[in-house]
Amino acid sequence: EAGVAQSPRYKIIEKRQSVAFWCNPISGHATLYWYQQILGQGPKLLIQFQNNGVVDDSQLPKDRFSAERLKGVDSTLKIQPAKLEDSAVYLCASSFSKGFGDTQYFGPGTRLTVL
Amino acid sequence: QKEVEQNSGPLSVPEGAIASLNCTYSDRGSQSFFWYRQYSGKSPELIMSIYSNGDKEDGRFTAQLNKASQYVSLLIRDSQPSDSATYLCAVIRGSNYKLTFGKGTLLTVNP
């Protein structure tokens, strides 16, 4: 079974530029998550999708971050404009559903450096 | 009070020893509890999940949950150098089953 795919793996941009990340979840997984992991911290949930609807985006900085999940499969996360504090690893995860017992499987992440 | 707190570490143990990792959580309504392992530069991988009070064993790993004390722990027996990683405690809470992570504890197992 193929895992969660993410691209690009690394990205370096200047502040105020825009950037987009792509995620393809495990086939059949209805729930998709984007996390931000700053160095030395645990992952922080940015947004959670159930199929193509948003379940939780309470910690998404909506003035600069946006996300969508096309047709309930792939997802993109965009930052525009980027700030220095956005330097982090952006992790995509998926699970079969959003139940309390469902395991979340993580992709390899995208390491973003904002200069 | 942080939602999920872990002992800050780093924790260093000799090979073959028992490593003990601790975690407390603030929301009494939390439903599920997980331990993830994260090697440097890699993504988190699930190693243990526990849902009810008591102990759960899987090979060299034992998770312990005490809901009354809002405490979760992970014991690693016969620690190996390959166990050297950051261990993340995570808790599911709320109607959206939101997964909240602690900061992680860095474990080093010395040969």
mmCIF file of C-alpha atoms in Angstrom:
data_model
loop_
_atom_site.group_PDB
_atom_site.id
_atom_site.type_symbol
_atom_site.label_atom_id
_atom_site.label_comp_id
_atom_site.label_asym_id
_atom_site.label_seq_id
_atom_site.Cartn_x
_atom_site.Cartn_y
_atom_site.Cartn_z
ATOM 1 C CA GLU A 1 0.000 0.000 0.000
ATOM 2 C CA ALA A 2 1.431 3.357 -1.011
ATOM 3 C CA GLY A 3 1.870 5.863 1.779
ATOM 4 C CA VAL A 4 1.039 9.552 1.952
ATOM 5 C CA ALA A 5 2.877 11.456 -0.764
ATOM 6 C CA GLN A 6 4.006 15.063 -0.460
ATOM 7 C CA SER A 7 5.868 17.459 -2.693
ATOM 8 C CA PRO A 8 8.129 19.270 -2.791
ATOM 9 C CA ARG A 9 10.346 17.841 -0.062
ATOM 10 C CA TYR A 10 12.260 21.071 0.420
ATOM 11 C CA LYS A 11 11.516 24.691 -0.428
ATOM 12 C CA ILE A 12 13.469 27.879 0.191
ATOM 13 C CA ILE A 13 11.776 31.224 -0.438
ATOM 14 C CA GLU A 14 12.180 34.876 0.474
ATOM 15 C CA LYS A 15 9.750 36.462 2.911
ATOM 16 C CA ARG A 16 6.636 37.889 1.293
ATOM 17 C CA GLN A 17 6.799 35.312 -1.497
ATOM 18 C CA SER A 18 4.130 32.664 -1.928
ATOM 19 C CA VAL A 19 4.500 28.887 -1.784
ATOM 20 C CA ALA A 20 2.282 25.855 -2.267
ATOM 21 C CA PHE A 21 2.527 22.312 -0.990
ATOM 22 C CA TRP A 22 0.803 19.254 -2.385
ATOM 23 C CA CYS A 23 -0.407 16.097 -0.654
ATOM 24 C CA ASN A 24 -1.843 12.833 -1.949
ATOM 25 C CA PRO A 25 -3.308 10.704 0.876
ATOM 26 C CA ILE A 26 -3.476 6.962 1.150
ATOM 27 C CA SER A 27 -6.077 5.600 -1.233
ATOM 28 C CA GLY A 28 -9.489 5.330 0.412
ATOM 29 C CA HIS A 29 -8.670 7.618 3.319
ATOM 30 C CA ALA A 30 -11.479 10.115 3.830
ATOM 31 C CA THR A 31 -9.748 12.346 6.352
ATOM 32 C CA LEU A 32 -6.744 14.504 5.528
ATOM 33 C CA TYR A 33 -4.745 16.702 7.860
ATOM 34 C CA TRP A 34 -2.119 19.409 7.477
ATOM 35 C CA TYR A 35 0.247 19.970 10.388
ATOM 36 C CA GLN A 36 2.971 22.517 10.986
ATOM 37 C CA GLN A 37 6.000 21.333 12.944
ATOM 38 C CA ILE A 38 8.422 24.002 14.098
ATOM 39 C CA LEU A 39 11.873 22.781 15.148
ATOM 40 C CA GLY A 40 11.772 21.417 18.686
ATOM 41 C CA GLN A 41 7.972 21.323 18.836
ATOM 42 C CA GLY A 42 5.337 18.709 18.248
ATOM 43 C CA PRO A 43 3.158 18.915 15.131
ATOM 44 C CA LYS A 44 0.345 21.463 15.319
ATOM 45 C CA LEU A 45 -2.867 20.839 13.384
ATOM 46 C CA LEU A 46 -3.564 23.549 10.817
ATOM 47 C CA ILE A 47 -6.577 22.104 9.027
ATOM 48 C CA GLN A 48 -8.550 18.876 8.874
ATOM 49 C CA PHE A 49 -10.683 17.765 5.921
ATOM 50 C CA GLN A 50 -13.334 15.084 5.887
ATOM 51 C CA ASN A 51 -13.706 14.192 2.197
ATOM 52 C CA ASN A 52 -13.660 17.677 0.639
ATOM 53 C CA GLY A 53 -15.221 19.529 3.570
ATOM 54 C CA VAL A 54 -13.333 21.380 6.312
ATOM 55 C CA VAL A 55 -13.805 19.885 9.787
ATOM 56 C CA ASP A 56 -11.392 22.055 11.771
ATOM 57 C CA ASP A 57 -9.346 25.047 10.681
ATOM 58 C CA SER A 58 -9.265 26.855 14.003
ATOM 59 C CA GLN A 59 -5.458 27.104 14.061
ATOM 60 C CA LEU A 60 -4.996 28.058 10.411
ATOM 61 C CA PRO A 61 -3.766 31.667 10.021
ATOM 62 C CA LYS A 62 -6.382 32.491 7.468
ATOM 63 C CA ASP A 63 -4.939 35.877 6.558
ATOM 64 C CA ARG A 64 -2.037 34.126 4.839
ATOM 65 C CA PHE A 65 -2.717 30.386 4.734
ATOM 66 C CA SER A 66 -5.282 28.643 2.580
ATOM 67 C CA ALA A 67 -5.985 25.015 1.828
ATOM 68 C CA GLU A 68 -8.262 23.032 -0.403
ATOM 69 C CA ARG A 69 -8.976 19.404 -1.072
ATOM 70 C CA LEU A 70 -10.030 18.801 -4.625
ATOM 71 C CA LYS A 71 -12.636 16.092 -5.169
ATOM 72 C CA GLY A 72 -11.940 14.685 -1.728
ATOM 73 C CA VAL A 73 -8.519 13.299 -2.679
ATOM 74 C CA ASP A 74 -5.433 15.496 -3.223
ATOM 75 C CA SER A 75 -4.907 18.637 -1.201
ATOM 76 C CA THR A 76 -2.853 21.799 -1.503
ATOM 77 C CA LEU A 77 -1.743 24.156 1.237
ATOM 78 C CA LYS A 78 -0.710 27.674 0.248
ATOM 79 C CA ILE A 79 1.063 30.436 2.106
ATOM 80 C CA GLN A 80 0.837 33.962 0.743
ATOM 81 C CA PRO A 81 2.756 36.024 1.740
ATOM 82 C CA ALA A 82 5.263 33.998 3.739
ATOM 83 C CA LYS A 83 6.819 35.267 6.964
ATOM 84 C CA LEU A 84 10.059 34.243 8.629
ATOM 85 C CA GLU A 85 8.114 32.446 11.367
ATOM 86 C CA ASP A 86 6.551 30.142 8.769
ATOM 87 C CA SER A 87 9.846 28.253 8.527
ATOM 88 C CA ALA A 88 8.858 24.755 9.565
ATOM 89 C CA VAL A 89 8.120 21.274 8.301
ATOM 90 C CA TYR A 90 4.633 20.926 6.863
ATOM 91 C CA LEU A 91 3.279 17.447 7.383
ATOM 92 C CA CYS A 92 0.308 15.926 5.642
ATOM 93 C CA ALA A 93 -1.445 12.970 7.232
ATOM 94 C CA SER A 94 -4.456 10.861 6.384
ATOM 95 C CA SER A 95 -6.736 8.424 8.149
ATOM 96 C CA PHE A 96 -9.569 6.151 7.076
ATOM 97 C CA SER A 97 -12.087 8.286 8.944
ATOM 98 C CA LYS A 98 -12.042 10.823 11.773
ATOM 99 C CA GLY A 99 -12.986 8.441 14.551
ATOM 100 C CA PHE A 100 -11.164 8.419 17.867
ATOM 101 C CA GLY A 101 -9.448 5.138 17.108
ATOM 102 C CA ASP A 102 -8.310 5.806 13.566
ATOM 103 C CA THR A 103 -4.574 5.901 13.019
ATOM 104 C CA GLN A 104 -3.141 8.907 11.244
ATOM 105 C CA TYR A 105 -0.392 8.105 8.753
ATOM 106 C CA PHE A 106 2.082 10.848 8.010
ATOM 107 C CA GLY A 107 3.796 11.771 4.781
ATOM 108 C CA PRO A 108 7.504 12.641 4.609
ATOM 109 C CA GLY A 109 6.832 16.364 5.014
ATOM 110 C CA THR A 110 7.949 19.519 3.227
ATOM 111 C CA ARG A 111 10.705 21.502 4.893
ATOM 112 C CA LEU A 112 10.126 25.206 4.277
ATOM 113 C CA THR A 113 12.809 27.797 4.887
ATOM 114 C CA VAL A 114 11.798 31.453 4.672
ATOM 115 C CA LEU A 115 14.722 33.870 4.328
ATOM 116 C CA GLN B 1 -1.605 24.873 31.326
ATOM 117 C CA LYS B 2 -0.553 23.219 28.077
ATOM 118 C CA GLU B 3 -2.922 20.665 26.609
ATOM 119 C CA VAL B 4 -0.285 17.919 26.423
ATOM 120 C CA GLU B 5 2.930 18.099 28.415
ATOM 121 C CA GLN B 6 5.914 15.795 28.280
ATOM 122 C CA ASN B 7 9.033 15.616 30.422
ATOM 123 C CA SER B 8 11.395 17.907 28.608
ATOM 124 C CA GLY B 9 14.406 15.647 28.362
ATOM 125 C CA PRO B 10 16.670 14.882 26.782
ATOM 126 C CA LEU B 11 16.678 11.415 28.284
ATOM 127 C CA SER B 12 19.782 9.283 28.044
ATOM 128 C CA VAL B 13 19.850 5.588 28.975
ATOM 129 C CA PRO B 14 22.390 2.804 28.463
ATOM 130 C CA GLU B 15 21.688 0.010 26.041
ATOM 131 C CA GLY B 16 19.576 -2.701 27.651
ATOM 132 C CA ALA B 17 18.021 -0.387 30.246
ATOM 133 C CA ILE B 18 14.373 0.610 30.612
ATOM 134 C CA ALA B 19 13.469 4.020 29.221
ATOM 135 C CA SER B 20 10.481 5.730 30.839
ATOM 136 C CA LEU B 21 8.671 8.525 29.035
ATOM 137 C CA ASN B 22 5.874 10.502 30.663
ATOM 138 C CA CYS B 23 3.010 12.659 29.486
ATOM 139 C CA THR B 24 0.151 14.542 31.150
ATOM 140 C CA TYR B 25 -2.896 16.066 29.521
ATOM 141 C CA SER B 26 -5.300 18.773 30.628
ATOM 142 C CA ASP B 27 -8.636 17.795 29.038
ATOM 143 C CA ARG B 28 -10.454 15.155 31.102
ATOM 144 C CA GLY B 29 -12.648 14.441 28.071
ATOM 145 C CA SER B 30 -9.701 13.177 26.033
ATOM 146 C CA GLN B 31 -10.598 9.935 24.379
ATOM 147 C CA SER B 32 -7.554 8.281 22.872
ATOM 148 C CA PHE B 33 -3.854 8.371 23.550
ATOM 149 C CA PHE B 34 -0.933 7.706 21.262
ATOM 150 C CA TRP B 35 2.825 7.501 21.255
ATOM 151 C CA TYR B 36 4.617 8.413 18.054
ATOM 152 C CA ARG B 37 8.311 7.989 17.349
ATOM 153 C CA GLN B 38 10.092 10.534 15.179
ATOM 154 C CA TYR B 39 13.617 10.001 13.945
ATOM 155 C CA SER B 40 15.593 13.122 13.106
ATOM 156 C CA GLY B 41 14.511 14.514 9.750
ATOM 157 C CA LYS B 42 11.682 11.997 9.418
ATOM 158 C CA SER B 43 7.938 12.104 9.953
ATOM 159 C CA PRO B 44 6.171 10.696 13.041
ATOM 160 C CA GLU B 45 5.243 7.022 13.055
ATOM 161 C CA LEU B 46 2.736 5.458 15.423
ATOM 162 C CA ILE B 47 4.160 2.926 17.865
ATOM 163 C CA MET B 48 1.429 2.574 20.503
ATOM 164 C CA SER B 49 -2.192 3.522 21.057
ATOM 165 C CA ILE B 50 -4.179 3.113 24.270
ATOM 166 C CA TYR B 51 -7.808 3.863 25.000
ATOM 167 C CA SER B 52 -8.624 2.504 28.469
ATOM 168 C CA ASN B 53 -7.003 2.593 31.891
ATOM 169 C CA GLY B 54 -4.213 0.143 32.551
ATOM 170 C CA ASP B 55 -1.287 -1.249 30.644
ATOM 171 C CA LYS B 56 -0.941 -2.265 27.018
ATOM 172 C CA GLU B 57 2.101 -4.211 25.904
ATOM 173 C CA ASP B 58 3.500 -4.637 22.409
ATOM 174 C CA GLY B 59 6.885 -6.304 22.240
ATOM 175 C CA ARG B 60 9.393 -4.174 24.141
ATOM 176 C CA PHE B 61 6.917 -1.301 24.478
ATOM 177 C CA THR B 62 4.347 -0.826 27.249
ATOM 178 C CA ALA B 63 1.903 2.068 27.347
ATOM 179 C CA GLN B 64 0.226 2.937 30.635
ATOM 180 C CA LEU B 65 -2.866 5.104 31.019
ATOM 181 C CA ASN B 66 -4.337 6.594 34.184
ATOM 182 C CA LYS B 67 -7.314 8.765 33.310
ATOM 183 C CA ALA B 68 -7.933 9.808 36.924
ATOM 184 C CA SER B 69 -4.441 11.298 37.079
ATOM 185 C CA GLN B 70 -4.554 12.377 33.400
ATOM 186 C CA TYR B 71 -1.280 10.605 32.851
ATOM 187 C CA VAL B 72 0.131 8.480 30.043
ATOM 188 C CA SER B 73 3.503 6.811 29.978
ATOM 189 C CA LEU B 74 5.612 4.704 27.646
ATOM 190 C CA LEU B 75 8.142 2.175 28.856
ATOM 191 C CA ILE B 76 10.751 0.786 26.499
ATOM 192 C CA ARG B 77 12.402 -2.358 27.816
ATOM 193 C CA ASP B 78 15.825 -3.571 26.685
ATOM 194 C CA SER B 79 16.471 -0.219 25.004
ATOM 195 C CA GLN B 80 18.479 -0.359 21.791
ATOM 196 C CA PRO B 81 20.493 2.361 20.037
ATOM 197 C CA SER B 82 17.903 2.172 17.246
ATOM 198 C CA ASP B 83 15.320 3.448 19.761
ATOM 199 C CA SER B 84 17.137 6.799 19.835
ATOM 200 C CA ALA B 85 14.533 9.269 18.584
ATOM 201 C CA THR B 86 12.041 11.878 19.744
ATOM 202 C CA TYR B 87 8.914 10.377 21.280
ATOM 203 C CA LEU B 88 5.722 12.363 20.862
ATOM 204 C CA CYS B 89 2.703 11.920 23.099
ATOM 205 C CA ALA B 90 -0.585 12.736 21.362
ATOM 206 C CA VAL B 91 -4.164 12.921 22.559
ATOM 207 C CA ILE B 92 -7.484 12.905 20.711
ATOM 208 C CA ARG B 93 -10.082 15.236 22.144
ATOM 209 C CA GLY B 94 -13.257 17.005 21.094
ATOM 210 C CA SER B 95 -16.095 16.208 18.739
ATOM 211 C CA ASN B 96 -13.809 16.588 15.728
ATOM 212 C CA TYR B 97 -11.369 14.050 17.193
ATOM 213 C CA LYS B 98 -8.548 16.551 17.020
ATOM 214 C CA LEU B 99 -5.078 15.093 17.602
ATOM 215 C CA THR B 100 -2.945 17.300 19.867
ATOM 216 C CA PHE B 101 0.749 16.603 20.329
ATOM 217 C CA GLY B 102 3.178 17.333 23.122
ATOM 218 C CA LYS B 103 6.598 18.830 22.395
ATOM 219 C CA GLY B 104 8.281 15.471 22.462
ATOM 220 C CA THR B 105 11.067 13.921 24.515
ATOM 221 C CA LEU B 106 14.409 13.179 22.891
ATOM 222 C CA LEU B 107 15.677 9.748 23.902
ATOM 223 C CA THR B 108 19.270 8.691 23.379
ATOM 224 C CA VAL B 109 20.280 5.077 23.981
ATOM 225 C CA ASN B 110 24.019 4.758 24.459
ATOM 226 C CA PRO B 111 25.780 1.563 23.295
#
